[in-house]
Short mmCIF file of C-alpha atoms in Angstrom, two decimals:
data_model
loop_
_atom_site.label_atom_id
_atom_site.label_comp_id
_atom_site.label_asym_id
_atom_site.label_seq_id
_atom_site.Cartn_x
_atom_site.Cartn_y
_atom_site.Cartn_z
CA GLU F 1 31.53 -57.53 77.96
CA PRO F 2 29.50 -58.49 81.11
CA TRP F 3 32.51 -57.58 83.25
CA MET F 4 32.96 -54.26 81.38
CA LYS F 5 29.25 -53.47 81.87
CA LYS F 6 29.55 -53.93 85.68
CA ALA F 7 32.74 -51.82 85.70
CA ARG F 8 30.99 -48.95 83.88
CA ILE F 9 28.17 -49.01 86.36
CA LEU F 10 30.57 -48.91 89.27
CA LEU F 11 32.49 -46.03 87.71
CA ALA F 12 29.38 -44.03 86.95
CA THR F 13 28.15 -44.51 90.54
CA ALA F 14 31.49 -43.30 91.95
CA ARG F 15 31.59 -40.36 89.51
CA ARG F 16 28.17 -39.10 90.58
CA GLY F 17 29.62 -38.46 94.03
CA ARG F 18 32.27 -36.10 92.71
CA ALA F 19 31.92 -32.44 91.77
CA LYS F 20 31.31 -31.94 88.09
CA PRO F 21 34.00 -30.15 86.08
CA LYS F 22 33.17 -26.63 85.04
CA ARG F 23 31.89 -26.18 81.49
CA ASN F 24 32.95 -23.42 79.10
CA ASP F 25 29.75 -22.39 77.40
CA ALA F 26 31.06 -19.33 75.62
CA VAL F 27 30.17 -18.99 71.91
CA LEU F 28 32.83 -17.11 69.90
CA ALA F 29 31.90 -15.24 66.72
CA ASP F 30 35.25 -15.72 64.98
CA TRP F 31 35.39 -19.46 65.74
CA ASN F 32 31.88 -19.84 64.45
CA GLY F 33 32.87 -18.00 61.26
CA LEU F 34 35.64 -20.55 60.70
CA VAL F 35 33.35 -23.49 61.35
CA ILE F 36 30.48 -22.15 59.13
CA ALA F 37 32.76 -21.73 56.12
CA ALA F 38 34.24 -25.19 56.74
CA LEU F 39 30.87 -26.84 57.01
CA ILE F 40 29.71 -25.29 53.75
CA GLU F 41 32.87 -26.28 51.94
CA ALA F 42 32.91 -29.84 53.34
CA GLY F 43 29.15 -30.39 53.11
CA ALA F 44 29.09 -29.27 49.49
CA ALA F 45 32.18 -31.26 48.54
CA LEU F 46 31.11 -34.52 50.26
CA ASP F 47 27.34 -34.25 49.72
CA GLU F 48 26.50 -33.91 53.39
CA PRO F 49 23.36 -31.69 53.52
CA ALA F 50 23.23 -31.90 57.33
CA TRP F 51 26.55 -30.05 57.52
CA VAL F 52 25.24 -27.34 55.21
CA ASP F 53 22.06 -27.05 57.38
CA ALA F 54 24.27 -26.77 60.51
CA ALA F 55 26.20 -23.90 58.86
CA HIS F 56 22.99 -22.06 58.08
CA ALA F 57 21.79 -22.58 61.66
CA ALA F 58 25.06 -21.35 63.20
CA PHE F 59 25.09 -18.27 60.94
CA ALA F 60 21.50 -17.42 61.89
CA PHE F 61 22.41 -17.73 65.61
CA VAL F 62 25.30 -15.33 65.31
CA VAL F 63 23.24 -12.82 63.29
CA ASN F 64 20.23 -12.98 65.60
CA THR F 65 22.08 -13.22 68.96
CA MET F 66 25.54 -11.69 68.61
CA ASN F 67 24.89 -8.95 66.06
CA LYS F 68 23.14 -5.70 66.78
CA ASP F 69 22.91 -3.02 64.08
CA GLY F 70 25.85 -4.66 62.38
CA ALA F 71 28.07 -4.56 65.47
CA LEU F 72 29.27 -8.02 66.47
CA ARG F 73 29.92 -9.30 69.99
CA HIS F 74 33.05 -11.42 70.45
CA ILE F 75 31.41 -13.79 72.94
CA TRP F 76 27.94 -14.89 73.83
CA TYR F 77 27.66 -16.62 77.25
CA GLY F 78 25.20 -19.48 77.29
CA ALA F 79 24.65 -19.82 81.07
CA ASN F 80 21.50 -18.53 82.68
CA GLY F 81 19.65 -18.00 79.44
CA GLY F 82 22.49 -16.36 77.63
CA ALA F 83 24.18 -12.94 77.74
CA PRO F 84 26.25 -10.91 75.24
CA GLY F 85 29.94 -10.46 75.96
CA PRO F 86 32.51 -7.84 74.95
CA PRO F 87 32.56 -6.06 71.58
CA GLY F 88 33.79 -7.89 68.47
CA LEU F 89 37.43 -8.15 67.54
CA LEU F 90 39.03 -7.81 64.09
CA SER F 91 38.90 -11.62 63.72
CA ASP F 92 35.16 -11.71 64.47
CA TYR F 93 34.21 -9.36 61.64
CA ALA F 94 36.75 -10.87 59.24
CA GLN F 95 35.80 -14.54 59.88
CA MET F 96 32.09 -13.90 59.86
CA GLY F 97 32.43 -11.80 56.72
CA ASN F 98 34.21 -14.65 54.95
CA ALA F 99 31.61 -17.13 56.23
CA ALA F 100 28.89 -14.90 54.79
CA LEU F 101 30.59 -14.81 51.44
CA THR F 102 30.92 -18.57 51.44
CA LEU F 103 27.19 -18.92 52.10
CA PHE F 104 26.55 -16.45 49.31
CA GLU F 105 28.66 -18.46 46.91
CA TYR F 106 26.75 -21.62 47.73
CA THR F 107 23.25 -20.24 47.76
CA GLY F 108 23.41 -17.16 45.54
CA ASP F 109 21.33 -15.34 48.20
CA THR F 110 22.49 -11.67 48.33
CA ALA F 111 21.32 -11.39 51.94
CA TYR F 112 24.59 -13.14 52.86
CA SER F 113 26.79 -10.88 50.75
CA ASP F 114 25.00 -7.87 52.29
CA HIS F 115 26.20 -9.09 55.74
CA ALA F 116 29.70 -9.50 54.39
CA ILE F 117 29.73 -5.97 53.06
CA ALA F 118 28.35 -4.49 56.27
CA TRP F 119 30.87 -6.31 58.45
CA SER F 120 33.75 -5.32 56.18
CA ALA F 121 32.76 -1.67 56.55
CA ARG F 122 33.15 -2.09 60.31
CA LEU F 123 36.84 -2.87 59.84
CA ASP F 124 37.49 0.86 59.30
CA ASP F 125 37.34 1.18 63.09
CA PHE F 126 40.32 -1.23 63.36
CA ARG F 127 42.52 0.37 60.73
CA ASP F 128 45.94 1.57 61.90
CA PRO F 129 46.52 5.16 60.71
CA THR F 130 50.17 4.60 59.90
CA HIS F 131 49.99 1.16 58.28
CA GLY F 132 47.89 -0.53 55.67
CA ALA F 133 46.90 -3.20 58.16
CA PHE F 134 44.39 -3.56 61.03
CA ARG F 135 44.74 -3.72 64.80
CA ASN F 136 43.02 -6.59 66.58
CA THR F 137 40.83 -4.25 68.59
CA THR F 138 39.36 -0.80 68.24
CA ALA F 139 40.68 2.11 70.38
CA ARG F 140 37.48 1.86 72.42
CA ASN F 141 37.85 -1.84 73.19
CA THR F 142 39.70 -2.79 76.32
CA ILE F 143 39.22 -6.56 76.10
CA ALA F 144 42.80 -7.02 74.79
CA PRO F 145 45.87 -4.96 73.87
CA SER F 146 45.53 -3.17 70.58
CA VAL F 147 48.24 -4.72 68.40
CA LEU F 148 49.14 -5.39 64.77
CA ILE F 149 49.40 -9.15 64.10
CA GLY F 150 49.97 -10.71 60.73
CA TYR F 151 51.17 -14.21 61.61
CA ASP F 152 48.81 -17.17 62.19
CA ASP F 153 48.42 -18.79 65.61
CA GLN F 154 45.93 -21.58 66.36
CA THR F 155 43.69 -19.83 63.89
CA PRO F 156 44.46 -17.59 60.85
CA SER F 157 45.38 -14.09 61.87
CA GLY F 158 42.75 -11.39 61.76
CA ASN F 159 44.78 -9.41 59.23
CA ALA F 160 45.15 -12.45 56.93
CA THR F 161 41.41 -13.13 57.17
CA ALA F 162 40.61 -9.43 56.54
CA ALA F 163 42.83 -9.48 53.46
CA ALA F 164 41.03 -12.56 52.13
CA LEU F 165 37.65 -10.89 52.79
CA PHE F 166 38.56 -7.75 50.86
CA ALA F 167 40.11 -9.70 48.04
CA ARG F 168 36.94 -11.78 47.70
CA LEU F 169 34.70 -8.74 47.89
CA TYR F 170 36.75 -7.14 45.10
CA TYR F 171 36.19 -10.08 42.86
CA PHE F 172 32.49 -10.25 43.71
CA GLY F 173 32.10 -6.78 42.16
CA GLY F 174 33.01 -4.53 45.03
CA ALA F 175 34.72 -1.19 44.70
CA ASP F 176 38.38 -0.97 43.84
CA ASP F 177 38.92 0.12 47.44
CA ASN F 178 38.49 -3.51 48.44
CA ARG F 179 41.48 -4.44 46.25
CA LYS F 180 43.54 -1.59 47.81
CA PHE F 181 42.57 -2.67 51.33
CA ALA F 182 43.61 -6.26 50.64
CA ALA F 183 46.87 -5.19 48.99
CA GLY F 184 47.62 -2.80 51.89
CA VAL F 185 47.40 -5.58 54.49
CA ILE F 186 49.50 -7.90 52.34
CA ASP F 187 52.17 -5.26 51.80
CA ALA F 188 52.31 -4.50 55.53
CA PHE F 189 53.45 -8.03 56.34
CA LEU F 190 55.00 -9.24 53.06
CA LEU F 191 58.62 -8.93 54.16
CA ASP F 192 57.97 -10.99 57.33
CA ALA F 193 55.94 -13.49 55.28
CA THR F 194 58.82 -14.13 52.85
CA GLU F 195 61.16 -14.77 55.77
CA ASP F 196 58.79 -17.15 57.54
CA PRO F 197 56.11 -18.31 55.09
CA LEU F 198 54.68 -21.06 57.25
CA ALA F 199 53.78 -18.60 59.96
CA PHE F 200 52.04 -16.36 57.43
CA SER F 201 50.23 -18.96 55.31
CA GLY F 202 46.94 -17.20 55.78
CA LEU F 203 48.37 -13.98 54.43
CA LEU F 204 50.02 -15.70 51.48
CA ASN F 205 46.79 -17.53 50.69
CA ALA F 206 45.02 -14.12 50.63
CA ALA F 207 47.73 -12.75 48.29
CA ASP F 208 47.26 -15.75 46.02
CA THR F 209 43.52 -15.07 45.82
CA LEU F 210 44.02 -11.36 45.15
CA LEU F 211 46.62 -11.93 42.45
CA GLY F 212 45.18 -14.90 40.60
CA ALA F 213 41.71 -15.96 41.62
CA MET F 214 39.90 -18.50 39.43
CA GLN F 215 36.46 -16.96 38.75
CA ILE F 216 33.73 -19.46 37.92
CA VAL F 217 30.32 -18.18 36.76
CA VAL F 218 27.31 -20.45 36.31
CA ILE F 219 24.34 -18.95 34.44
CA GLY F 220 20.98 -20.60 35.03
CA ASP F 221 17.93 -20.95 37.17
CA ARG F 222 19.26 -21.21 40.70
CA ASN F 223 17.06 -24.24 41.53
CA ALA F 224 17.24 -26.05 38.19
CA THR F 225 18.77 -29.49 38.23
CA GLU F 226 21.33 -28.74 35.52
CA THR F 227 22.45 -25.52 37.29
CA LEU F 228 22.91 -27.33 40.59
CA ALA F 229 24.87 -30.10 38.81
CA LEU F 230 27.37 -27.52 37.57
CA ARG F 231 27.51 -25.83 40.96
CA ASP F 232 28.14 -29.20 42.76
CA THR F 233 30.88 -30.02 40.26
CA VAL F 234 32.69 -26.83 41.19
CA TRP F 235 32.37 -27.39 44.93
CA ARG F 236 33.57 -31.03 44.67
CA THR F 237 36.81 -29.89 42.92
CA GLY F 238 39.45 -28.53 45.34
CA LEU F 239 40.14 -25.03 44.13
CA PRO F 240 42.18 -22.71 46.32
CA GLY F 241 41.32 -19.05 45.68
CA ARG F 242 38.11 -19.91 43.88
CA ILE F 243 35.47 -17.20 43.34
CA PHE F 244 32.15 -18.80 42.48
CA THR F 245 29.04 -16.91 41.29
CA MET F 246 25.68 -18.34 40.31
CA LEU F 247 23.42 -16.01 38.31
CA THR F 248 20.31 -16.10 36.12
CA ASP F 249 22.16 -13.83 33.67
CA THR F 250 25.44 -11.91 33.65
CA SER F 251 23.92 -8.42 33.66
CA ALA F 252 24.35 -8.39 37.44
CA LEU F 253 28.13 -8.59 36.97
CA THR F 254 30.26 -5.42 36.75
CA ARG F 255 31.22 -4.42 33.28
CA ASP F 256 34.88 -5.14 33.87
CA HIS F 257 34.10 -8.72 34.89
CA PRO F 258 35.54 -11.09 32.30
CA ALA F 259 32.23 -12.99 32.06
CA PHE F 260 30.08 -9.85 31.65
CA GLY F 261 27.85 -10.27 28.63
CA LYS F 262 28.30 -14.04 28.42
CA THR F 263 25.10 -16.05 27.82
CA LYS F 264 23.71 -19.57 28.06
CA LEU F 265 24.63 -22.05 25.39
CA ASP F 266 21.56 -23.48 23.66
CA GLY F 267 19.35 -22.22 26.49
CA ARG F 268 20.99 -24.57 29.02
CA ALA F 269 22.72 -23.80 32.33
CA THR F 270 26.23 -22.75 31.32
CA ALA F 271 29.54 -22.31 33.13
CA TYR F 272 32.47 -20.06 32.35
CA VAL F 273 35.83 -20.38 33.99
CA CYS F 274 37.83 -17.17 34.01
CA VAL F 275 41.42 -16.26 35.05
CA GLY F 276 42.50 -12.67 34.70
CA THR F 277 40.65 -11.15 31.79
CA PHE F 278 40.12 -14.40 29.87
CA CYS F 279 37.23 -16.89 30.11
CA SER F 280 36.85 -20.42 28.84
CA LEU F 281 34.43 -21.38 26.14
CA PRO F 282 30.88 -22.04 27.42
CA ILE F 283 30.57 -25.36 29.28
CA ILE F 284 27.27 -27.16 29.82
CA GLU F 285 28.38 -30.69 30.79
CA PRO F 286 29.70 -31.33 34.35
CA LYS F 287 32.32 -33.82 33.08
CA ASN F 288 33.73 -31.12 30.77
CA LEU F 289 33.75 -28.65 33.59
CA ILE F 290 35.77 -31.01 35.77
CA ILE F 291 38.40 -31.37 33.02
CA ASN F 292 38.54 -27.62 32.55
CA LEU F 293 38.91 -26.87 36.25
CA ARG F 294 41.63 -29.49 36.75
CA GLU F 295 43.65 -28.24 33.82
CA LEU F 296 43.48 -24.66 34.98
CA ARG F 297 44.35 -25.65 38.49
CA LYS F 298 47.54 -27.38 37.26
CA GLU F 299 48.50 -24.36 35.20
CA ASN F 300 47.97 -21.89 38.11
#
């Protein structure tokens, strides 16, 4: 160890005489959307509140720095006090929209879902007039060629993420147009996806959500211990295509929601697990909720 310490000092001294490598300080809206959603999922599942706090902070930064009147910027440059970059791409609106919905699921705060709805509306500017899918840029954006891409690359494709966003908005009580938008994107690339499913995993995941989402509704005071216990049970159970809603009562749900009209059991925080048009019996104990979720996950 003493020898290593001397070696580190010598290396550090030599390094100070060299030019420092350039640093990429660009902040990307779509990459932040991916990280925000991942931090909420992982922080909730593994009981890491610092990760959840980091997700909230990152979301606030994008909204306050990279979002003006609902129009996102693709990049924010951090050098010299910061400067906005070019207009947002399809992936920026889709990823940040999904991040906003994940925050809404976890907190129940409709300010997040409002952002998701506003950003999803912006996707009209990206719609291809002859297909049901979206181009990666608008006609006014010259940052990149305007193309239709459905396959995933280093990150999920913008179209796959947009399809997931519209599918989730549909289940959260949005207009039927959201279902049609999601289905249109999926249909546009479905033939390619069946021939090369690994390259289109994002699109197939969105299709799975649209066709068979597991909707979980918890009724109770948002800050009550028993409500949070049910919420945490859901988030600690791996559930692809999960749609989670936390409400004080089900009157806020649309009338065609399978849990509309459901009530608390014995005045306690209560969960209902719904697939299609059918819901489970009321569940008040976290251990029973785990069993129910696992059984339904195996069946679906």
